[in-house]
Short mmCIF file of C-alpha atoms and ligand atoms in Angstrom, two decimals:
data_model
loop_
_atom_site.label_atom_id
_atom_site.label_comp_id
_atom_site.label_asym_id
_atom_site.label_seq_id
_atom_site.Cartn_x
_atom_site.Cartn_y
_atom_site.Cartn_z
CA MET A 9 50.51 8.24 -93.49
CA HIS A 10 51.55 6.68 -96.84
CA ILE A 11 52.36 3.41 -95.13
CA ALA A 12 49.04 3.57 -93.37
CA SER A 13 47.08 4.12 -96.63
CA VAL A 14 48.89 1.15 -98.28
CA GLY A 15 47.84 -0.95 -95.29
CA VAL A 16 44.22 0.16 -95.69
CA SER A 17 44.06 -0.65 -99.44
CA LYS A 18 45.69 -4.05 -98.77
CA PHE A 19 43.08 -4.68 -96.16
CA CYS A 20 40.33 -3.54 -98.55
CA PHE A 21 41.69 -5.80 -101.27
CA LEU A 22 41.87 -8.82 -98.97
CA PHE A 23 38.41 -8.03 -97.58
CA SER A 24 36.86 -7.85 -101.08
CA LEU A 25 38.55 -11.15 -101.97
CA ALA A 26 37.12 -12.79 -98.87
CA PHE A 27 33.69 -11.27 -99.58
CA CYS A 28 33.69 -12.56 -103.16
CA GLY A 29 34.74 -16.00 -101.93
CA LEU A 30 31.92 -15.98 -99.42
CA LEU A 31 29.46 -14.95 -102.14
CA LEU A 32 30.62 -17.80 -104.36
CA LEU A 33 30.12 -20.24 -101.52
CA LEU A 34 26.68 -18.87 -100.84
CA ILE A 35 25.40 -19.02 -104.44
CA PRO A 36 24.24 -22.67 -104.33
CA ALA A 37 22.62 -22.10 -100.96
CA LEU A 38 20.71 -19.06 -102.25
CA GLN A 39 19.27 -21.00 -105.20
CA PRO A 40 15.59 -21.96 -104.80
CA LEU A 41 15.01 -25.52 -103.57
CA PRO A 42 14.68 -28.06 -106.39
CA ARG A 43 11.04 -28.96 -107.17
CA GLN A 44 10.04 -32.18 -105.57
CA VAL A 45 9.18 -34.76 -108.14
CA ASP A 46 6.07 -36.84 -107.88
CA LEU A 47 4.24 -34.83 -105.29
CA PRO A 48 1.16 -36.77 -104.30
CA LYS A 49 -1.78 -35.56 -106.31
CA PRO A 50 -4.92 -34.46 -104.48
CA ARG A 51 -7.09 -37.40 -103.71
CA PRO A 52 -10.20 -37.46 -105.86
CA GLN A 53 -12.92 -36.48 -103.47
CA ALA A 54 -16.11 -38.27 -104.19
CA ARG A 55 -18.85 -35.68 -104.50
CA PRO A 56 -21.45 -37.80 -102.94
CA ALA A 57 -25.06 -37.11 -103.09
CA GLN A 58 -27.90 -38.79 -101.38
CA VAL A 59 -27.36 -42.48 -101.54
CA GLY A 60 -30.00 -44.26 -99.57
CA THR A 61 -27.95 -44.49 -96.40
CA SER A 62 -30.52 -46.44 -94.50
CA GLU A 63 -28.58 -46.26 -91.30
CA GLY A 64 -31.48 -46.91 -88.99
CA LEU A 65 -31.14 -49.04 -85.93
CA GLY A 66 -32.75 -52.36 -86.18
CA LYS A 67 -32.43 -56.05 -86.08
CA PRO A 68 -29.75 -58.11 -84.37
CA ILE A 69 -26.82 -59.09 -86.49
CA LYS A 70 -26.92 -62.18 -88.60
CA THR A 71 -23.51 -63.64 -89.05
CA GLU A 72 -23.75 -66.51 -91.51
CA ILE A 73 -25.02 -65.23 -94.80
CA SER A 74 -25.06 -66.20 -98.39
CA ARG A 75 -24.62 -63.81 -101.26
CA ASN A 76 -28.29 -63.30 -101.85
CA SER A 77 -29.38 -62.96 -98.25
CA TYR A 78 -27.28 -60.30 -96.65
CA PRO A 79 -28.01 -59.22 -93.10
CA LYS A 80 -30.00 -56.09 -92.57
CA THR A 81 -29.16 -53.14 -90.36
CA GLY A 82 -28.38 -53.56 -86.67
CA LYS A 83 -27.34 -51.91 -83.42
CA GLY A 84 -24.10 -50.42 -82.12
CA VAL A 85 -23.32 -48.97 -85.48
CA ARG A 86 -20.09 -47.30 -86.32
CA ARG A 87 -20.90 -44.87 -89.09
CA ILE A 88 -18.48 -44.54 -91.93
CA PRO A 89 -18.49 -40.89 -92.98
CA GLU A 90 -19.22 -39.80 -96.56
CA ARG A 91 -20.34 -42.05 -99.33
CA GLY A 92 -19.09 -41.87 -102.84
CA ILE A 93 -21.69 -42.14 -105.51
CA GLY A 94 -22.22 -41.61 -109.16
CA GLY A 95 -19.85 -41.17 -112.01
CA PRO A 96 -16.14 -40.69 -112.26
CA GLN A 97 -14.24 -37.96 -110.50
CA GLU A 98 -12.62 -35.03 -112.21
CA TYR A 99 -9.20 -36.58 -111.97
CA ARG A 100 -7.34 -36.98 -115.25
CA SER A 101 -4.15 -38.94 -115.37
CA HIS A 102 -1.27 -37.62 -117.45
CA ASP A 103 -0.30 -41.01 -118.79
CA LYS A 104 -3.03 -42.59 -120.79
CA LEU A 105 -4.43 -45.73 -119.21
CA GLU A 106 -4.17 -48.78 -121.44
CA LEU A 107 -5.84 -52.14 -121.29
CA LYS A 108 -2.54 -53.74 -120.31
CA ASP A 109 -2.61 -51.70 -117.07
CA ILE A 110 -5.67 -53.58 -115.87
CA PHE A 111 -5.65 -56.98 -114.22
CA ILE A 112 -9.00 -58.67 -114.80
CA ALA A 113 -9.70 -61.65 -112.57
CA VAL A 114 -12.51 -64.01 -113.55
CA LYS A 115 -13.74 -66.37 -110.86
CA THR A 116 -14.95 -69.72 -112.07
CA THR A 117 -15.15 -73.37 -111.11
CA ARG A 118 -14.33 -76.56 -113.01
CA LYS A 119 -17.96 -77.44 -113.69
CA TYR A 120 -18.54 -74.10 -115.46
CA HIS A 121 -15.57 -74.29 -117.84
CA LYS A 122 -17.75 -75.55 -120.68
CA SER A 123 -21.06 -73.92 -119.91
CA ARG A 124 -19.85 -70.44 -118.91
CA LEU A 125 -16.15 -69.89 -119.43
CA GLU A 126 -15.94 -70.90 -123.08
CA LEU A 127 -18.44 -68.17 -123.98
CA LEU A 128 -16.32 -65.56 -122.22
CA ILE A 129 -13.14 -66.77 -123.91
CA GLN A 130 -14.92 -66.66 -127.26
CA THR A 131 -16.20 -63.13 -126.62
CA TRP A 132 -14.68 -60.38 -124.44
CA VAL A 133 -11.70 -62.33 -123.05
CA SER A 134 -10.45 -62.74 -126.64
CA GLN A 135 -9.99 -58.96 -126.74
CA ALA A 136 -8.05 -58.87 -123.46
CA LYS A 137 -6.15 -62.16 -123.42
CA GLU A 138 -2.98 -60.80 -121.87
CA GLN A 139 -4.64 -59.11 -118.92
CA THR A 140 -7.40 -61.56 -118.09
CA PHE A 141 -6.67 -64.25 -115.51
CA ILE A 142 -9.14 -67.04 -114.89
CA PHE A 143 -9.16 -68.38 -111.36
CA THR A 144 -10.56 -71.86 -111.12
CA ASP A 145 -10.30 -74.96 -108.97
CA GLY A 146 -9.30 -77.70 -111.39
CA ASP A 147 -6.83 -78.27 -114.22
CA ASP A 148 -8.05 -77.95 -117.78
CA LYS A 149 -4.94 -78.21 -119.94
CA GLU A 150 -7.06 -78.83 -123.02
CA LEU A 151 -8.93 -75.52 -122.63
CA GLN A 152 -5.72 -73.69 -121.88
CA MET A 153 -3.96 -75.15 -124.96
CA ARG A 154 -6.92 -74.62 -127.27
CA THR A 155 -7.68 -71.04 -126.25
CA GLY A 156 -4.36 -69.75 -124.93
CA ALA A 157 -6.20 -68.24 -121.96
CA ASN A 158 -4.41 -67.58 -118.65
CA ILE A 159 -6.03 -70.21 -116.50
CA ILE A 160 -4.85 -70.41 -112.90
CA ASN A 161 -5.68 -73.40 -110.77
CA THR A 162 -6.00 -71.98 -107.27
CA ASN A 163 -6.24 -75.47 -105.77
CA CYS A 164 -9.08 -74.07 -103.67
CA SER A 165 -12.00 -76.34 -102.97
CA ALA A 166 -14.63 -76.54 -105.70
CA ALA A 167 -17.45 -76.12 -103.20
CA HIS A 168 -19.64 -73.03 -103.23
CA THR A 169 -18.76 -72.21 -99.64
CA ARG A 170 -17.54 -69.00 -98.11
CA GLN A 171 -14.14 -70.56 -97.46
CA ALA A 172 -13.72 -71.78 -101.03
CA LEU A 173 -14.78 -68.47 -102.57
CA CYS A 174 -12.56 -66.49 -100.19
CA CYS A 175 -9.69 -68.82 -101.02
CA LYS A 176 -10.06 -67.87 -104.71
CA MET A 177 -10.28 -64.16 -103.93
CA SER A 178 -7.17 -64.44 -101.82
CA VAL A 179 -5.23 -65.94 -104.76
CA GLU A 180 -6.67 -63.29 -107.12
CA TYR A 181 -5.42 -60.56 -104.80
CA ASP A 182 -1.92 -62.00 -104.47
CA LYS A 183 -1.57 -62.50 -108.23
CA PHE A 184 -2.67 -58.93 -108.83
CA ILE A 185 -0.11 -57.54 -106.38
CA GLU A 186 2.55 -59.64 -108.07
CA SER A 187 1.48 -58.40 -111.53
CA GLN A 188 2.46 -54.76 -110.92
CA ARG A 189 -0.59 -53.64 -112.89
CA LYS A 190 -2.47 -50.46 -112.02
CA TRP A 191 -5.99 -51.73 -111.50
CA PHE A 192 -7.54 -54.87 -110.10
CA CYS A 193 -10.96 -55.77 -111.47
CA HIS A 194 -12.84 -58.85 -110.39
CA VAL A 195 -15.73 -60.40 -112.29
CA ASP A 196 -17.70 -63.64 -112.18
CA ASP A 197 -17.92 -66.12 -115.04
CA ASP A 198 -21.40 -64.88 -115.91
CA ASN A 199 -20.23 -61.31 -116.59
CA TYR A 200 -19.51 -59.69 -119.93
CA VAL A 201 -16.90 -56.93 -119.58
CA ILE A 202 -17.29 -54.07 -122.04
CA LEU A 203 -13.61 -53.26 -122.27
CA PRO A 204 -13.80 -49.78 -123.88
CA SER A 205 -16.22 -48.67 -121.12
CA LEU A 206 -14.02 -50.14 -118.41
CA LEU A 207 -11.02 -48.30 -119.78
CA ARG A 208 -13.00 -45.07 -120.01
CA LEU A 209 -14.23 -45.39 -116.43
CA LEU A 210 -10.84 -46.19 -114.91
CA SER A 211 -9.16 -43.41 -116.92
CA SER A 212 -11.17 -40.94 -114.84
CA TYR A 213 -9.22 -41.90 -111.73
CA HIS A 214 -5.62 -42.40 -110.80
CA HIS A 215 -4.35 -45.79 -109.73
CA SER A 216 -2.28 -44.30 -106.90
CA GLN A 217 -5.41 -42.90 -105.26
CA ASP A 218 -7.79 -44.88 -103.06
CA VAL A 219 -10.44 -46.03 -105.49
CA TYR A 220 -13.02 -48.79 -104.93
CA LEU A 221 -15.65 -48.90 -107.66
CA GLY A 222 -18.69 -51.09 -107.91
CA ARG A 223 -22.36 -51.62 -107.46
CA PRO A 224 -23.96 -52.40 -104.12
CA SER A 225 -26.63 -55.08 -104.24
CA LEU A 226 -28.37 -53.52 -101.27
CA ASP A 227 -29.81 -50.05 -100.78
CA HIS A 228 -28.27 -49.82 -97.33
CA PRO A 229 -24.92 -50.67 -95.78
CA ILE A 230 -24.38 -54.15 -94.45
CA GLU A 231 -23.66 -54.66 -90.77
CA ALA A 232 -21.32 -57.15 -89.16
CA ALA A 233 -19.89 -57.83 -85.74
CA GLU A 234 -16.47 -56.20 -85.48
CA ARG A 235 -14.16 -59.11 -84.73
CA VAL A 236 -10.98 -57.80 -86.30
CA LYS A 237 -10.43 -54.59 -84.36
CA SER A 238 -12.49 -55.59 -81.33
CA ASP A 239 -14.07 -58.61 -79.67
CA GLY A 240 -17.30 -58.67 -81.65
CA SER A 241 -19.39 -56.83 -79.07
CA VAL A 242 -19.76 -53.83 -81.35
CA SER A 243 -20.88 -53.89 -84.91
CA VAL A 244 -19.71 -52.10 -87.97
CA LYS A 245 -21.64 -50.88 -91.00
CA PHE A 246 -20.20 -50.63 -94.44
CA TRP A 247 -21.05 -50.73 -98.13
CA PHE A 248 -19.65 -53.36 -100.42
CA ALA A 249 -19.71 -53.87 -104.18
CA THR A 250 -21.46 -57.07 -105.14
CA GLY A 251 -19.04 -59.55 -106.71
CA GLY A 252 -21.67 -60.73 -109.18
CA ALA A 253 -21.56 -57.35 -110.94
CA GLY A 254 -17.78 -57.02 -110.77
CA PHE A 255 -15.74 -54.33 -109.04
CA CYS A 256 -12.41 -52.55 -109.41
CA ILE A 257 -9.75 -51.44 -106.93
CA SER A 258 -6.82 -49.13 -107.61
CA ARG A 259 -3.32 -50.41 -106.94
CA GLY A 260 -2.78 -47.70 -104.31
CA LEU A 261 -5.73 -48.94 -102.31
CA ALA A 262 -4.99 -52.62 -102.92
CA LEU A 263 -1.54 -52.17 -101.39
CA LYS A 264 -3.08 -50.68 -98.26
CA MET A 265 -5.30 -53.76 -97.96
CA SER A 266 -2.28 -55.99 -97.66
CA PRO A 267 -2.27 -56.58 -93.85
CA TRP A 268 -5.78 -58.07 -94.12
CA ALA A 269 -5.67 -59.45 -97.64
CA SER A 270 -2.26 -60.75 -98.68
CA LEU A 271 -0.79 -64.23 -98.39
CA GLY A 272 -3.83 -65.91 -96.94
CA ASN A 273 -4.76 -63.10 -94.58
CA PHE A 274 -7.89 -62.53 -96.66
CA ILE A 275 -9.16 -65.95 -95.63
CA SER A 276 -8.63 -65.27 -91.94
CA THR A 277 -10.23 -61.81 -92.20
CA ALA A 278 -13.29 -63.34 -93.89
CA GLU A 279 -13.39 -66.07 -91.24
CA LYS A 280 -13.31 -63.50 -88.45
CA ILE A 281 -16.22 -61.47 -89.78
CA ARG A 282 -17.92 -64.54 -91.25
CA LEU A 283 -18.86 -62.89 -94.50
CA PRO A 284 -18.50 -63.88 -98.17
CA ASP A 285 -15.59 -62.70 -100.32
CA ASP A 286 -17.17 -59.56 -101.79
CA CYS A 287 -18.42 -58.39 -98.37
CA THR A 288 -14.96 -58.99 -96.91
CA ILE A 289 -13.43 -56.76 -99.59
CA GLY A 290 -15.95 -54.04 -98.62
CA TYR A 291 -15.19 -54.57 -94.94
CA ILE A 292 -11.44 -54.17 -95.40
CA ILE A 293 -11.82 -51.06 -97.57
CA GLU A 294 -14.70 -49.24 -95.92
CA ALA A 295 -14.53 -50.37 -92.31
CA LEU A 296 -10.81 -50.90 -91.77
CA LEU A 297 -9.26 -48.44 -94.22
CA GLU A 298 -12.17 -45.96 -94.10
CA VAL A 299 -12.23 -45.48 -97.84
CA ALA A 300 -15.73 -45.11 -99.30
CA LEU A 301 -17.04 -47.29 -102.09
CA THR A 302 -17.77 -45.23 -105.18
CA HIS A 303 -21.18 -46.46 -106.19
CA THR A 304 -21.65 -46.92 -109.90
CA HIS A 305 -24.58 -48.11 -111.95
CA LEU A 306 -22.37 -49.18 -114.82
CA PHE A 307 -21.81 -52.63 -113.30
CA HIS A 308 -24.59 -55.22 -113.53
CA SER A 309 -25.38 -58.56 -111.95
CA HIS A 310 -28.36 -60.83 -112.54
CA LEU A 311 -29.75 -59.79 -109.16
CA GLU A 312 -31.27 -56.83 -111.00
CA ASN A 313 -33.79 -56.91 -113.82
CA LEU A 314 -31.52 -56.65 -116.85
CA GLN A 315 -34.44 -56.15 -119.23
CA LYS A 316 -34.87 -52.72 -117.69
CA LEU A 317 -31.54 -51.50 -118.99
CA PRO A 318 -32.32 -49.14 -121.90
CA ILE A 319 -31.15 -50.85 -125.09
CA ASP A 320 -29.34 -47.78 -126.38
CA THR A 321 -27.18 -47.64 -123.24
CA VAL A 322 -26.14 -51.30 -123.10
CA LEU A 323 -22.81 -50.79 -124.87
CA GLU A 324 -21.89 -47.96 -122.50
CA GLN A 325 -22.14 -50.20 -119.42
CA VAL A 326 -19.00 -51.68 -117.88
CA THR A 327 -20.29 -55.15 -117.02
CA LEU A 328 -23.36 -57.17 -117.95
CA SER A 329 -24.67 -60.48 -116.72
CA TYR A 330 -27.40 -63.01 -117.34
CA GLY A 331 -29.52 -65.32 -115.29
CA GLY A 332 -32.63 -67.43 -115.27
CA PHE A 333 -33.93 -69.75 -117.94
CA GLU A 334 -36.85 -69.90 -120.36
CA ASN A 335 -39.74 -67.80 -119.11
CA ARG A 336 -37.69 -66.47 -116.20
CA ARG A 337 -34.85 -65.42 -118.42
CA ASN A 338 -33.01 -62.32 -117.19
CA VAL A 339 -30.87 -60.91 -119.99
CA VAL A 340 -30.19 -57.53 -121.60
CA GLY A 341 -32.61 -56.69 -124.37
CA VAL A 342 -30.15 -56.17 -127.22
CA VAL A 343 -31.18 -57.24 -130.69
CA GLY A 344 -28.77 -58.20 -133.40
CA GLY A 345 -27.57 -61.06 -135.52
CA PHE A 346 -28.44 -63.83 -133.08
CA SER A 347 -31.83 -65.08 -131.94
CA LEU A 348 -32.53 -65.84 -128.27
CA ALA A 349 -32.15 -69.52 -129.08
CA GLU A 350 -28.74 -68.98 -130.70
CA ASP A 351 -27.54 -66.56 -128.06
CA PRO A 352 -29.50 -67.07 -124.86
CA THR A 353 -27.16 -64.93 -122.73
CA ARG A 354 -27.06 -62.10 -125.38
CA PHE A 355 -23.28 -61.94 -124.89
CA LYS A 356 -22.57 -62.91 -128.52
CA THR A 357 -24.95 -60.23 -129.75
CA VAL A 358 -23.30 -57.60 -127.54
CA HIS A 359 -19.89 -58.78 -128.70
CA CYS A 360 -20.80 -58.47 -132.39
CA LEU A 361 -22.17 -54.98 -131.84
CA LEU A 362 -18.86 -54.02 -130.23
CA TYR A 363 -16.56 -55.95 -132.58
CA PRO A 364 -18.48 -56.48 -135.84
CA ASP A 365 -15.35 -57.69 -137.64
CA THR A 366 -15.10 -60.83 -135.49
CA GLU A 367 -15.06 -63.78 -137.90
CA TRP A 368 -18.02 -65.61 -136.37
CA CYS A 369 -20.23 -62.49 -136.26
CA PRO A 370 -23.02 -62.40 -138.83
CA LYS A 371 -21.97 -60.10 -141.62
CA LEU A 372 -24.16 -57.07 -142.11
CA LYS A 373 -26.35 -57.51 -145.16
CA PRO A 374 -26.18 -54.68 -147.70
CA ARG A 375 -29.08 -52.28 -147.20
CA HIS A 376 -32.15 -53.18 -149.24
CA ARG A 377 -32.77 -50.56 -151.90
CA ASN A 378 -36.12 -49.75 -153.47
N1 LIG B 5 -18.54 -70.47 -108.20
C1 LIG B 5 -17.44 -71.09 -107.67
N2 LIG B 5 -17.59 -72.31 -107.08
C2 LIG B 5 -18.80 -72.91 -107.03
C3 LIG B 5 -19.92 -72.26 -107.57
C4 LIG B 5 -19.77 -71.03 -108.15
O1 LIG B 5 -16.33 -70.57 -107.76
O2 LIG B 5 -18.88 -74.01 -106.49
C5 LIG B 5 -18.34 -69.17 -108.83
C6 LIG B 5 -18.99 -69.10 -110.21
O3 LIG B 5 -18.14 -69.61 -111.17
C7 LIG B 5 -19.26 -67.63 -110.34
C8 LIG B 5 -19.51 -67.18 -108.90
O4 LIG B 5 -18.97 -68.18 -108.08
O5 LIG B 5 -18.14 -66.93 -110.85
C9 LIG B 5 -20.97 -66.99 -108.60
O6 LIG B 5 -21.66 -68.17 -108.89
P1 LIG B 5 -23.13 -68.19 -109.48
O7 LIG B 5 -23.22 -67.23 -110.63
O8 LIG B 5 -23.48 -69.60 -109.80
O9 LIG B 5 -24.00 -67.71 -108.26
P2 LIG B 5 -24.60 -66.29 -107.84
O10 LIG B 5 -23.94 -65.97 -106.53
O11 LIG B 5 -24.28 -65.30 -108.90
O12 LIG B 5 -26.06 -66.54 -107.74
MN1 LIG B 6 -24.00 -65.36 -110.99
#
């Protein structure tokens, strides 16, 4: 009996030891799973409202178009669901977006270096020298030395053809991808970029989301024969942001465009659908990637009547433009230190309203006292 009870307590002792050991082994396994870092954030859902989606059936497809004569609607339409419209989404990034996070590409051509580009370098580009890249088609060492601007000779043809313009866009895209920056924004050499507004707008989104921001020049989607995913017997409808007003693309979305846009693929995509550079961007994003353009009225080209822009809202816009001459002048109606003769584009006036301390800006006269 005594021997038996010693055996039992020995057994109990060994059992408790084994149990404790087992518990110790199990402790790490019973801990809650570590929190996954960097969970993808919810995609900002565009809250679209009625954009004039004139998706009616209509005319046969035109294939060769220029920027100002886009084809109208057509048959065999594949509808892209949901349109984005209006202002920024609710998304707020944790890290504050800075100007250095944006890659601004300016498209130009050798013959406009003096007449257009110099004005940009003197005005808004001077405030964003590090992040602005000028894509042109001819060397201009003198301009580069004198202004310190980032001028990139794409070696694309200087002609105003679809191929030449797509060639420049293709280089812009590749340089952006290489740059590691968060946002790609493209503008023409007749755009003024209001940098604080651009920063404010992009801060409302996250660069890892699919964001394509710009202004359509049409009130309906464009239609093209689908020659990338099929043989061209069906057509596809999509919105695109007009290049003449500028547009922006998040890095997340730009990376997804790579199969159709990187390393010269942009040129072959544009060739297949036979559309200009800005339409091709819209095609890749809306039609191939099924990401909707977020329509914004903060971007402006000279295809619209710029006089109609309320003067007190001009500095809140993201891009401005100018066009026409003399009696057909199409410029924003800002008033300031420069007359129309001194500042026909109004870009200097806008610049001095934004950055009054610039040395060449007229100094404000002390208020007249009675
Ligand atoms: N452009 C170009 N090569 C040319 C002509 C124009 O790269 O041979 C560029 C020009 O610098 C501008 C854009 O294309 O950035 C649009 O040109 P423009 O404003 O003259 O025409 P739009 O299409 O706006 O009427
Ligand atoms: Mn233009």
